[in-house]
Amino acid sequence: MKTRDEALALDRSDPLAHLRSRFALDAQTIYLDGNSLGVPPVAAAARARAVIDDEWRGGLIRSWNGAGWFALPRRLGDKLAPLVGAAAGETVVTDTISINLFKLLSAALREADARDASRRVIVSERANFPTDLYIAQGLIEQLDRGYTLRLVDDPADLPAAIDDEAAVVMLTHVNYRTGHMHDMGALTQIAHRAGALALWDLAHSAGAVPVDLNGVNADFAVGCTYKYLNGGPGSPAFAWVPKRHQARLSQPLSGWWGHRAPFAMDPRYTPDDGIGRFLCGTQPIVSMALVESGLDVFLETDMHAVRRKSLALTDQFIALVESRCAGQALSLVTPRAHAQRGSHVSFEHRHGYEVMQALIARGVIGDYREPSVLRFGFTPLYTRFVDVWDAVETLRDILERQTWRAPEFAARHTVT
Protein backbone atom coordinates (compact mmCIF):
# COMPACT_ATOMS: atom_id res chain seq x y z
CA MET A 1 0.00 0.00 0.00
CA LYS A 2 1.84 3.07 -1.28
CA THR A 3 -0.96 5.56 -1.89
CA ARG A 4 -4.24 6.57 -0.29
CA ASP A 5 -6.08 5.35 -3.39
CA GLU A 6 -4.63 1.88 -2.83
CA ALA A 7 -5.96 1.99 0.73
CA LEU A 8 -9.41 2.88 -0.55
CA ALA A 9 -9.23 0.01 -3.04
CA LEU A 10 -8.42 -2.42 -0.23
CA ASP A 11 -11.47 -1.17 1.66
CA ARG A 12 -13.69 -1.72 -1.38
CA SER A 13 -12.58 -5.36 -1.58
CA ASP A 14 -12.67 -5.99 2.18
CA PRO A 15 -15.13 -8.81 3.00
CA LEU A 16 -15.67 -7.32 6.48
CA ALA A 17 -16.30 -3.77 5.28
CA HIS A 18 -20.07 -4.02 5.79
CA LEU A 19 -19.61 -4.58 9.53
CA ARG A 20 -18.42 -1.01 10.03
CA SER A 21 -22.03 0.16 9.65
CA ARG A 22 -22.91 -1.83 12.77
CA PHE A 23 -21.00 0.69 14.89
CA ALA A 24 -21.72 4.28 15.91
CA LEU A 25 -18.56 5.91 14.59
CA ASP A 26 -17.81 9.60 14.26
CA ALA A 27 -16.88 10.10 10.61
CA GLN A 28 -14.24 12.66 11.57
CA THR A 29 -12.44 10.38 14.02
CA ILE A 30 -9.85 7.71 13.26
CA TYR A 31 -10.29 5.39 16.20
CA LEU A 32 -7.28 3.18 16.93
CA ASP A 33 -7.99 2.46 20.58
CA GLY A 34 -10.43 -0.44 20.40
CA ASN A 35 -7.82 -2.44 22.32
CA SER A 36 -8.66 -0.21 25.30
CA LEU A 37 -12.35 0.63 24.76
CA GLY A 38 -14.43 -0.56 21.83
CA VAL A 39 -16.80 1.60 19.80
CA PRO A 40 -20.50 1.32 20.70
CA PRO A 41 -22.53 -0.91 18.41
CA VAL A 42 -25.44 0.91 16.79
CA ALA A 43 -27.80 -1.58 18.46
CA ALA A 44 -26.54 -0.71 21.95
CA ALA A 45 -28.58 2.48 22.40
CA ALA A 46 -31.85 0.75 21.50
CA ARG A 47 -30.96 -2.18 23.74
CA ALA A 48 -30.28 0.17 26.67
CA ARG A 49 -33.62 1.89 26.13
CA ALA A 50 -35.41 -1.46 26.02
CA VAL A 51 -33.80 -2.62 29.25
CA ILE A 52 -34.61 0.62 31.06
CA ASP A 53 -38.02 1.45 29.59
CA ASP A 54 -39.54 -1.95 28.89
CA GLU A 55 -37.81 -4.41 31.20
CA TRP A 56 -37.00 -2.24 34.22
CA ARG A 57 -39.80 0.35 34.14
CA GLY A 58 -42.40 -1.93 32.58
CA GLY A 59 -41.52 -5.29 34.02
CA LEU A 60 -39.96 -4.15 37.28
CA ILE A 61 -38.88 -7.09 39.42
CA ARG A 62 -40.82 -9.47 37.18
CA SER A 63 -38.06 -9.08 34.58
CA TRP A 64 -35.70 -11.31 36.55
CA ASN A 65 -37.89 -14.08 35.18
CA GLY A 66 -39.85 -12.57 32.28
CA ALA A 67 -36.92 -10.80 30.59
CA GLY A 68 -34.40 -13.50 31.41
CA TRP A 69 -32.23 -11.35 33.65
CA PHE A 70 -31.33 -14.19 35.98
CA ALA A 71 -30.04 -16.37 33.14
CA LEU A 72 -28.11 -13.57 31.42
CA PRO A 73 -24.56 -14.31 32.77
CA ARG A 74 -24.66 -17.87 31.47
CA ARG A 75 -26.54 -17.11 28.26
CA LEU A 76 -24.00 -14.44 27.32
CA GLY A 77 -21.21 -16.80 28.33
CA ASP A 78 -22.49 -19.37 25.87
CA LYS A 79 -22.72 -16.74 23.13
CA LEU A 80 -19.14 -15.64 23.81
CA ALA A 81 -17.82 -19.19 24.07
CA PRO A 82 -17.17 -19.86 20.34
CA LEU A 83 -14.87 -16.82 20.18
CA VAL A 84 -12.48 -18.40 22.68
CA GLY A 85 -12.83 -22.10 21.90
CA ALA A 86 -15.09 -22.89 24.84
CA ALA A 87 -18.00 -25.30 25.06
CA ALA A 88 -21.49 -24.43 26.25
CA GLY A 89 -21.73 -24.27 30.02
CA GLU A 90 -18.09 -23.29 30.54
CA THR A 91 -18.19 -19.48 30.49
CA VAL A 92 -19.99 -16.85 32.52
CA VAL A 93 -20.06 -13.09 31.93
CA THR A 94 -19.70 -11.52 35.36
CA ASP A 95 -17.71 -9.17 37.59
CA THR A 96 -14.38 -7.67 36.48
CA ILE A 97 -11.18 -9.31 35.25
CA SER A 98 -9.56 -8.52 38.59
CA ILE A 99 -12.34 -10.19 40.59
CA ASN A 100 -12.51 -13.16 38.23
CA LEU A 101 -8.74 -13.56 38.38
CA PHE A 102 -8.89 -13.56 42.17
CA LYS A 103 -11.55 -16.26 42.07
CA LEU A 104 -9.80 -18.47 39.52
CA LEU A 105 -6.26 -18.06 40.83
CA SER A 106 -7.48 -18.95 44.29
CA ALA A 107 -9.31 -22.01 42.93
CA ALA A 108 -6.25 -23.00 40.89
CA LEU A 109 -3.91 -22.76 43.88
CA ARG A 110 -6.27 -24.86 45.97
CA GLU A 111 -6.46 -27.49 43.23
CA ALA A 112 -2.67 -27.48 42.78
CA ASP A 113 -2.21 -27.86 46.53
CA ALA A 114 -4.50 -30.89 46.56
CA ARG A 115 -2.38 -32.47 43.87
CA ASP A 116 1.03 -31.63 45.33
CA ALA A 117 1.34 -29.57 48.50
CA SER A 118 5.04 -28.88 47.87
CA ARG A 119 4.33 -26.54 44.97
CA ARG A 120 4.34 -22.90 46.08
CA VAL A 121 5.29 -20.84 42.98
CA ILE A 122 3.08 -18.76 40.68
CA VAL A 123 4.90 -18.12 37.40
CA SER A 124 4.20 -14.95 35.42
CA GLU A 125 5.91 -12.12 33.56
CA ARG A 126 7.15 -8.85 34.97
CA ALA A 127 5.58 -7.21 31.90
CA ASN A 128 2.17 -8.72 32.63
CA PHE A 129 -0.68 -6.26 33.12
CA PRO A 130 -0.15 -4.84 36.62
CA THR A 131 -3.56 -5.78 38.02
CA ASP A 132 -2.81 -9.46 37.39
CA LEU A 133 0.38 -9.18 39.41
CA TYR A 134 -1.34 -7.15 42.13
CA ILE A 135 -4.07 -9.78 42.50
CA ALA A 136 -1.44 -12.53 42.79
CA GLN A 137 0.53 -10.52 45.35
CA GLY A 138 -2.57 -9.82 47.42
CA LEU A 139 -3.69 -13.44 47.32
CA ILE A 140 -0.23 -14.64 48.37
CA GLU A 141 -0.33 -12.29 51.34
CA GLN A 142 -3.85 -13.30 52.29
CA LEU A 143 -3.22 -17.05 52.07
CA ASP A 144 0.03 -16.74 54.04
CA ARG A 145 1.11 -20.24 53.05
CA GLY A 146 4.53 -19.62 51.58
CA TYR A 147 3.55 -18.91 47.99
CA THR A 148 5.90 -16.78 45.89
CA LEU A 149 5.49 -14.98 42.57
CA ARG A 150 8.24 -15.79 40.08
CA LEU A 151 8.47 -13.09 37.39
CA VAL A 152 10.21 -13.66 34.06
CA ASP A 153 11.68 -10.76 32.12
CA ASP A 154 12.00 -12.42 28.71
CA PRO A 155 9.27 -14.64 27.21
CA ALA A 156 12.01 -16.97 25.98
CA ASP A 157 12.85 -17.74 29.62
CA LEU A 158 9.35 -18.96 30.50
CA PRO A 159 9.91 -22.68 29.78
CA ALA A 160 12.88 -22.79 32.17
CA ALA A 161 10.89 -20.93 34.84
CA ILE A 162 8.09 -23.52 34.79
CA ASP A 163 9.65 -26.22 36.94
CA ASP A 164 8.60 -28.71 39.61
CA GLU A 165 8.02 -25.86 42.08
CA ALA A 166 5.36 -24.25 39.90
CA ALA A 167 1.75 -24.54 41.02
CA VAL A 168 0.12 -22.18 38.51
CA VAL A 169 1.36 -20.46 35.35
CA MET A 170 -0.56 -17.16 35.05
CA LEU A 171 -0.01 -15.39 31.74
CA THR A 172 -1.69 -12.83 29.52
CA HIS A 173 -2.00 -14.23 26.01
CA VAL A 174 -1.32 -10.89 24.25
CA ASN A 175 0.82 -8.39 26.13
CA TYR A 176 -0.99 -5.12 26.77
CA ARG A 177 2.03 -2.93 26.04
CA THR A 178 3.96 -4.63 23.23
CA GLY A 179 1.30 -6.73 21.51
CA HIS A 180 3.51 -9.82 21.84
CA MET A 181 1.39 -12.99 21.64
CA HIS A 182 2.39 -16.19 23.43
CA ASP A 183 2.04 -19.66 21.96
CA MET A 184 -0.80 -20.67 24.26
CA GLY A 185 -0.73 -24.32 23.23
CA ALA A 186 3.01 -24.77 23.71
CA LEU A 187 3.14 -23.02 27.09
CA THR A 188 0.08 -24.87 28.38
CA GLN A 189 1.75 -28.17 27.46
CA ILE A 190 4.95 -27.09 29.20
CA ALA A 191 2.97 -26.20 32.32
CA HIS A 192 1.17 -29.54 32.32
CA ARG A 193 4.37 -31.53 31.76
CA ALA A 194 5.82 -29.76 34.79
CA GLY A 195 2.72 -30.60 36.83
CA ALA A 196 1.38 -27.03 36.95
CA LEU A 197 -1.97 -25.51 35.94
CA ALA A 198 -2.33 -22.86 33.21
CA LEU A 199 -4.43 -19.72 33.75
CA TRP A 200 -4.75 -17.32 30.80
CA ASP A 201 -5.82 -13.66 30.67
CA LEU A 202 -7.53 -12.99 27.33
CA ALA A 203 -8.04 -9.23 27.75
CA HIS A 204 -6.27 -8.46 24.46
CA SER A 205 -7.22 -11.72 22.73
CA ALA A 206 -10.98 -12.23 22.91
CA GLY A 207 -12.47 -10.85 19.71
CA ALA A 208 -9.04 -9.95 18.34
CA VAL A 209 -7.25 -13.25 17.63
CA PRO A 210 -8.46 -16.85 17.34
CA VAL A 211 -8.34 -18.63 20.70
CA ASP A 212 -9.00 -22.33 21.32
CA LEU A 213 -9.02 -22.88 25.08
CA ASN A 214 -10.32 -26.44 24.91
CA GLY A 215 -8.14 -27.25 21.94
CA VAL A 216 -4.96 -26.41 23.87
CA ASN A 217 -6.32 -28.01 27.07
CA ALA A 218 -6.01 -24.82 29.12
CA ASP A 219 -7.18 -24.91 32.72
CA PHE A 220 -8.68 -21.46 33.39
CA ALA A 221 -9.17 -18.14 31.62
CA VAL A 222 -10.48 -14.65 32.25
CA GLY A 223 -11.13 -11.82 29.81
CA CYS A 224 -12.96 -8.55 29.35
CA THR A 225 -15.81 -7.50 27.08
CA TYR A 226 -15.20 -3.76 26.73
CA LYS A 227 -12.24 -3.91 24.33
CA TYR A 228 -12.56 -5.89 21.11
CA LEU A 229 -15.99 -7.24 22.12
CA ASN A 230 -17.43 -3.71 22.31
CA GLY A 231 -19.52 -4.23 25.44
CA GLY A 232 -19.19 -0.69 26.78
CA PRO A 233 -17.02 1.09 29.37
CA GLY A 234 -16.53 -1.15 32.40
CA SER A 235 -18.82 -3.83 31.02
CA PRO A 236 -18.66 -7.16 32.89
CA ALA A 237 -15.77 -9.49 32.21
CA PHE A 238 -15.90 -13.25 31.77
CA ALA A 239 -14.54 -16.35 33.46
CA TRP A 240 -13.92 -19.71 31.79
CA VAL A 241 -13.52 -23.05 33.54
CA PRO A 242 -13.67 -26.28 31.49
CA LYS A 243 -16.17 -28.91 32.50
CA ARG A 244 -13.42 -31.29 33.56
CA HIS A 245 -12.54 -28.96 36.44
CA GLN A 246 -15.88 -27.50 37.48
CA ALA A 247 -17.29 -30.07 39.91
CA ARG A 248 -14.33 -30.18 42.31
CA LEU A 249 -13.26 -26.54 42.35
CA SER A 250 -14.25 -23.99 44.95
CA GLN A 251 -13.75 -20.25 44.75
CA PRO A 252 -13.43 -17.84 47.68
CA LEU A 253 -16.26 -15.44 46.82
CA SER A 254 -19.11 -17.77 47.65
CA GLY A 255 -21.95 -15.34 47.07
CA TRP A 256 -25.58 -16.28 46.66
CA TRP A 257 -25.56 -16.23 42.85
CA GLY A 258 -23.06 -19.07 42.94
CA HIS A 259 -25.35 -21.17 45.13
CA ARG A 260 -27.03 -24.23 43.66
CA ALA A 261 -30.46 -22.88 44.68
CA PRO A 262 -30.08 -19.21 45.64
CA PHE A 263 -33.75 -18.59 46.32
CA ALA A 264 -33.96 -21.49 48.73
CA MET A 265 -32.30 -19.03 51.12
CA ASP A 266 -30.46 -21.87 52.82
CA PRO A 267 -27.98 -20.51 55.41
CA ARG A 268 -25.49 -23.19 54.30
CA TYR A 269 -23.58 -22.61 51.08
CA THR A 270 -23.85 -25.31 48.43
CA PRO A 271 -22.12 -24.40 45.17
CA ASP A 272 -23.78 -24.70 41.78
CA ASP A 273 -23.01 -27.93 39.94
CA GLY A 274 -21.38 -26.19 36.98
CA ILE A 275 -19.95 -22.90 35.80
CA GLY A 276 -22.51 -21.05 37.92
CA ARG A 277 -20.37 -21.63 41.02
CA PHE A 278 -18.02 -18.94 39.71
CA LEU A 279 -20.70 -16.28 40.01
CA CYS A 280 -20.86 -14.24 43.20
CA GLY A 281 -23.43 -11.47 43.75
CA THR A 282 -26.34 -9.83 41.95
CA GLN A 283 -25.42 -8.90 38.39
CA PRO A 284 -25.38 -5.39 36.79
CA ILE A 285 -28.11 -6.08 34.28
CA VAL A 286 -28.13 -2.78 32.35
CA SER A 287 -24.42 -2.91 31.50
CA MET A 288 -24.49 -6.69 31.05
CA ALA A 289 -27.32 -6.46 28.54
CA LEU A 290 -25.22 -4.19 26.30
CA VAL A 291 -22.54 -6.88 26.00
CA GLU A 292 -24.88 -8.82 23.74
CA SER A 293 -24.99 -6.00 21.20
CA GLY A 294 -21.26 -6.37 20.67
CA LEU A 295 -21.29 -10.16 20.61
CA ASP A 296 -24.05 -10.23 18.02
CA VAL A 297 -21.81 -8.53 15.43
CA PHE A 298 -19.44 -11.51 15.58
CA LEU A 299 -22.28 -13.75 14.44
CA GLU A 300 -21.85 -12.16 11.00
CA THR A 301 -18.25 -13.31 10.60
CA ASP A 302 -15.70 -15.68 12.15
CA MET A 303 -12.44 -15.21 14.02
CA HIS A 304 -10.29 -16.44 11.15
CA ALA A 305 -11.63 -13.70 8.87
CA VAL A 306 -11.12 -11.18 11.67
CA ARG A 307 -7.54 -12.38 12.13
CA ARG A 308 -6.71 -12.14 8.42
CA LYS A 309 -7.80 -8.52 8.33
CA SER A 310 -6.07 -7.75 11.62
CA LEU A 311 -2.75 -8.97 10.27
CA ALA A 312 -3.22 -7.05 7.02
CA LEU A 313 -4.02 -3.83 8.91
CA THR A 314 -1.09 -4.15 11.29
CA ASP A 315 1.31 -5.16 8.51
CA GLN A 316 0.36 -2.06 6.54
CA PHE A 317 0.60 0.20 9.58
CA ILE A 318 4.09 -1.01 10.50
CA ALA A 319 5.31 -0.70 6.92
CA LEU A 320 3.89 2.81 6.47
CA VAL A 321 5.22 4.14 9.77
CA GLU A 322 8.69 2.81 9.04
CA SER A 323 8.73 4.20 5.51
CA ARG A 324 6.86 7.50 5.82
CA CYS A 325 8.09 8.40 9.32
CA ALA A 326 11.67 7.27 8.80
CA GLY A 327 14.22 9.20 10.83
CA GLN A 328 11.66 10.34 13.42
CA ALA A 329 13.07 8.32 16.35
CA LEU A 330 10.24 5.79 16.40
CA SER A 331 11.15 2.27 17.51
CA LEU A 332 8.86 -0.70 16.90
CA VAL A 333 8.29 -2.82 20.03
CA THR A 334 5.63 -5.14 18.58
CA PRO A 335 6.79 -8.43 17.03
CA ARG A 336 6.82 -8.57 13.24
CA ALA A 337 6.12 -12.30 13.14
CA HIS A 338 2.41 -13.01 12.71
CA ALA A 339 2.46 -15.89 15.18
CA GLN A 340 3.75 -13.53 17.88
CA ARG A 341 1.55 -10.49 17.21
CA GLY A 342 -1.86 -9.57 18.59
CA SER A 343 -4.05 -6.86 17.09
CA HIS A 344 -2.31 -3.72 18.30
CA VAL A 345 0.99 -2.13 17.33
CA SER A 346 3.26 -0.17 19.65
CA PHE A 347 6.08 2.22 18.86
CA GLU A 348 8.39 3.85 21.36
CA HIS A 349 9.22 7.55 21.12
CA ARG A 350 11.05 9.58 23.73
CA HIS A 351 8.14 12.01 23.84
CA GLY A 352 5.46 9.38 23.27
CA TYR A 353 2.93 10.97 25.60
CA GLU A 354 3.10 14.37 23.90
CA VAL A 355 2.99 12.82 20.42
CA MET A 356 -0.12 10.83 21.32
CA GLN A 357 -1.86 13.91 22.72
CA ALA A 358 -1.08 15.75 19.49
CA LEU A 359 -2.54 12.85 17.50
CA ILE A 360 -5.71 12.83 19.59
CA ALA A 361 -6.09 16.58 19.06
CA ARG A 362 -6.03 15.86 15.32
CA GLY A 363 -8.73 13.16 15.59
CA VAL A 364 -6.44 10.11 15.56
CA ILE A 365 -7.19 8.34 18.83
CA GLY A 366 -4.73 5.81 20.16
CA ASP A 367 -3.31 5.68 23.67
CA TYR A 368 -0.09 5.87 25.63
CA ARG A 369 1.55 3.40 27.98
CA GLU A 370 4.63 3.87 30.13
CA PRO A 371 7.40 4.02 29.33
CA SER A 372 7.27 6.07 26.11
CA VAL A 373 4.92 3.75 24.20
CA LEU A 374 2.47 4.92 21.53
CA ARG A 375 -0.15 2.19 21.26
CA PHE A 376 -2.46 1.74 18.25
CA GLY A 377 -5.26 -0.82 18.26
CA PHE A 378 -6.79 -2.27 15.09
CA THR A 379 -10.32 -3.62 15.37
CA PRO A 380 -11.12 -5.39 12.07
CA LEU A 381 -14.87 -5.05 12.56
CA TYR A 382 -14.67 -1.30 11.96
CA THR A 383 -11.07 -0.19 11.23
CA ARG A 384 -10.45 0.60 7.55
CA PHE A 385 -7.26 0.56 5.49
CA VAL A 386 -7.78 4.23 4.73
CA ASP A 387 -7.76 4.85 8.48
CA VAL A 388 -4.30 3.31 8.57
CA TRP A 389 -3.09 5.57 5.77
CA ASP A 390 -4.57 8.76 7.25
CA ALA A 391 -3.32 7.95 10.75
CA VAL A 392 0.25 7.51 9.53
CA GLU A 393 0.08 10.72 7.48
CA THR A 394 -1.11 12.61 10.55
CA LEU A 395 1.67 11.08 12.64
CA ARG A 396 4.24 12.03 10.00
CA ASP A 397 3.01 15.61 9.90
CA ILE A 398 3.09 15.95 13.70
CA LEU A 399 6.63 14.57 13.90
CA GLU A 400 8.02 16.54 10.98
CA ARG A 401 6.52 19.84 12.11
CA GLN A 402 7.13 19.00 15.78
CA THR A 403 3.69 20.24 16.73
CA TRP A 404 3.78 17.81 19.66
CA ARG A 405 6.01 20.36 21.42
CA ALA A 406 3.03 22.63 22.14
CA PRO A 407 2.78 23.03 25.95
CA GLU A 408 -0.79 21.74 26.16
CA PHE A 409 0.32 18.31 24.95
CA ALA A 410 2.64 17.87 27.92
CA ALA A 411 -0.17 18.22 30.49
CA ARG A 412 -0.69 14.77 31.99
CA HIS A 413 -4.22 13.45 32.20
CA THR A 414 -5.26 10.99 34.90
CA VAL A 415 -6.09 8.35 32.27
CA THR A 416 -3.51 7.94 29.52
Coordinates of C-alpha atoms in Angstrom, one line a residue, residues 196-381:
A196 CA 1.4 -27.0 36.9
L197 CA -2.0 -25.5 35.9
A198 CA -2.3 -22.9 33.2
L199 CA -4.4 -19.7 33.7
W200 CA -4.8 -17.3 30.8
D201 CA -5.8 -13.7 30.7
L202 CA -7.5 -13.0 27.3
A203 CA -8.0 -9.2 27.7
H204 CA -6.3 -8.5 24.5
S205 CA -7.2 -11.7 22.7
A206 CA -11.0 -12.2 22.9
G207 CA -12.5 -10.9 19.7
A208 CA -9.0 -10.0 18.3
V209 CA -7.2 -13.3 17.6
P210 CA -8.5 -16.9 17.3
V211 CA -8.3 -18.6 20.7
D212 CA -9.0 -22.3 21.3
L213 CA -9.0 -22.9 25.1
N214 CA -10.3 -26.4 24.9
G215 CA -8.1 -27.3 21.9
V216 CA -5.0 -26.4 23.9
N217 CA -6.3 -28.0 27.1
A218 CA -6.0 -24.8 29.1
D219 CA -7.2 -24.9 32.7
F220 CA -8.7 -21.5 33.4
A221 CA -9.2 -18.1 31.6
V222 CA -10.5 -14.7 32.2
G223 CA -11.1 -11.8 29.8
C224 CA -13.0 -8.6 29.3
T225 CA -15.8 -7.5 27.1
Y226 CA -15.2 -3.8 26.7
K227 CA -12.2 -3.9 24.3
Y228 CA -12.6 -5.9 21.1
L229 CA -16.0 -7.2 22.1
N230 CA -17.4 -3.7 22.3
G231 CA -19.5 -4.2 25.4
G232 CA -19.2 -0.7 26.8
P233 CA -17.0 1.1 29.4
G234 CA -16.5 -1.1 32.4
S235 CA -18.8 -3.8 31.0
P236 CA -18.7 -7.2 32.9
A237 CA -15.8 -9.5 32.2
F238 CA -15.9 -13.3 31.8
A239 CA -14.5 -16.4 33.5
W240 CA -13.9 -19.7 31.8
V241 CA -13.5 -23.1 33.5
P242 CA -13.7 -26.3 31.5
K243 CA -16.2 -28.9 32.5
R244 CA -13.4 -31.3 33.6
H245 CA -12.5 -29.0 36.4
Q246 CA -15.9 -27.5 37.5
A247 CA -17.3 -30.1 39.9
R248 CA -14.3 -30.2 42.3
L249 CA -13.3 -26.5 42.4
S250 CA -14.2 -24.0 45.0
Q251 CA -13.7 -20.2 44.7
P252 CA -13.4 -17.8 47.7
L253 CA -16.3 -15.4 46.8
S254 CA -19.1 -17.8 47.7
G255 CA -22.0 -15.3 47.1
W256 CA -25.6 -16.3 46.7
W257 CA -25.6 -16.2 42.9
G258 CA -23.1 -19.1 42.9
H259 CA -25.4 -21.2 45.1
R260 CA -27.0 -24.2 43.7
A261 CA -30.5 -22.9 44.7
P262 CA -30.1 -19.2 45.6
F263 CA -33.7 -18.6 46.3
A264 CA -34.0 -21.5 48.7
M265 CA -32.3 -19.0 51.1
D266 CA -30.5 -21.9 52.8
P267 CA -28.0 -20.5 55.4
R268 CA -25.5 -23.2 54.3
Y269 CA -23.6 -22.6 51.1
T270 CA -23.9 -25.3 48.4
P271 CA -22.1 -24.4 45.2
D272 CA -23.8 -24.7 41.8
D273 CA -23.0 -27.9 39.9
G274 CA -21.4 -26.2 37.0
I275 CA -20.0 -22.9 35.8
G276 CA -22.5 -21.0 37.9
R277 CA -20.4 -21.6 41.0
F278 CA -18.0 -18.9 39.7
L279 CA -20.7 -16.3 40.0
C280 CA -20.9 -14.2 43.2
G281 CA -23.4 -11.5 43.8
T282 CA -26.3 -9.8 42.0
Q283 CA -25.4 -8.9 38.4
P284 CA -25.4 -5.4 36.8
I285 CA -28.1 -6.1 34.3
V286 CA -28.1 -2.8 32.4
S287 CA -24.4 -2.9 31.5
M288 CA -24.5 -6.7 31.0
A289 CA -27.3 -6.5 28.5
L290 CA -25.2 -4.2 26.3
V291 CA -22.5 -6.9 26.0
E292 CA -24.9 -8.8 23.7
S293 CA -25.0 -6.0 21.2
G294 CA -21.3 -6.4 20.7
L295 CA -21.3 -10.2 20.6
D296 CA -24.1 -10.2 18.0
V297 CA -21.8 -8.5 15.4
F298 CA -19.4 -11.5 15.6
L299 CA -22.3 -13.7 14.4
E300 CA -21.9 -12.2 11.0
T301 CA -18.3 -13.3 10.6
D302 CA -15.7 -15.7 12.2
M303 CA -12.4 -15.2 14.0
H304 CA -10.3 -16.4 11.2
A305 CA -11.6 -13.7 8.9
V306 CA -11.1 -11.2 11.7
R307 CA -7.5 -12.4 12.1
R308 CA -6.7 -12.1 8.4
K309 CA -7.8 -8.5 8.3
S310 CA -6.1 -7.7 11.6
L311 CA -2.7 -9.0 10.3
A312 CA -3.2 -7.1 7.0
L313 CA -4.0 -3.8 8.9
T314 CA -1.1 -4.1 11.3
D315 CA 1.3 -5.2 8.5
Q316 CA 0.4 -2.1 6.5
F317 CA 0.6 0.2 9.6
I318 CA 4.1 -1.0 10.5
A319 CA 5.3 -0.7 6.9
L320 CA 3.9 2.8 6.5
V321 CA 5.2 4.1 9.8
E322 CA 8.7 2.8 9.0
S323 CA 8.7 4.2 5.5
R324 CA 6.9 7.5 5.8
C325 CA 8.1 8.4 9.3
A326 CA 11.7 7.3 8.8
G327 CA 14.2 9.2 10.8
Q328 CA 11.7 10.3 13.4
A329 CA 13.1 8.3 16.4
L330 CA 10.2 5.8 16.4
S331 CA 11.1 2.3 17.5
L332 CA 8.9 -0.7 16.9
V333 CA 8.3 -2.8 20.0
T334 CA 5.6 -5.1 18.6
P335 CA 6.8 -8.4 17.0
R336 CA 6.8 -8.6 13.2
A337 CA 6.1 -12.3 13.1
H338 CA 2.4 -13.0 12.7
A339 CA 2.5 -15.9 15.2
Q340 CA 3.7 -13.5 17.9
R341 CA 1.5 -10.5 17.2
G342 CA -1.9 -9.6 18.6
S343 CA -4.1 -6.9 17.1
H344 CA -2.3 -3.7 18.3
V345 CA 1.0 -2.1 17.3
S346 CA 3.3 -0.2 19.6
F347 CA 6.1 2.2 18.9
E348 CA 8.4 3.9 21.4
H349 CA 9.2 7.5 21.1
R350 CA 11.0 9.6 23.7
H351 CA 8.1 12.0 23.8
G352 CA 5.5 9.4 23.3
Y353 CA 2.9 11.0 25.6
E354 CA 3.1 14.4 23.9
V355 CA 3.0 12.8 20.4
M356 CA -0.1 10.8 21.3
Q357 CA -1.9 13.9 22.7
A358 CA -1.1 15.7 19.5
L359 CA -2.5 12.8 17.5
I360 CA -5.7 12.8 19.6
A361 CA -6.1 16.6 19.1
R362 CA -6.0 15.9 15.3
G363 CA -8.7 13.2 15.6
V364 CA -6.4 10.1 15.6
I365 CA -7.2 8.3 18.8
G366 CA -4.7 5.8 20.2
D367 CA -3.3 5.7 23.7
Y368 CA -0.1 5.9 25.6
R369 CA 1.6 3.4 28.0
E370 CA 4.6 3.9 30.1
P371 CA 7.4 4.0 29.3
S372 CA 7.3 6.1 26.1
V373 CA 4.9 3.7 24.2
L374 CA 2.5 4.9 21.5
R375 CA -0.1 2.2 21.3
F376 CA -2.5 1.7 18.3
G377 CA -5.3 -0.8 18.3
F378 CA -6.8 -2.3 15.1
T379 CA -10.3 -3.6 15.4
P380 CA -11.1 -5.4 12.1
L381 CA -14.9 -5.1 12.6

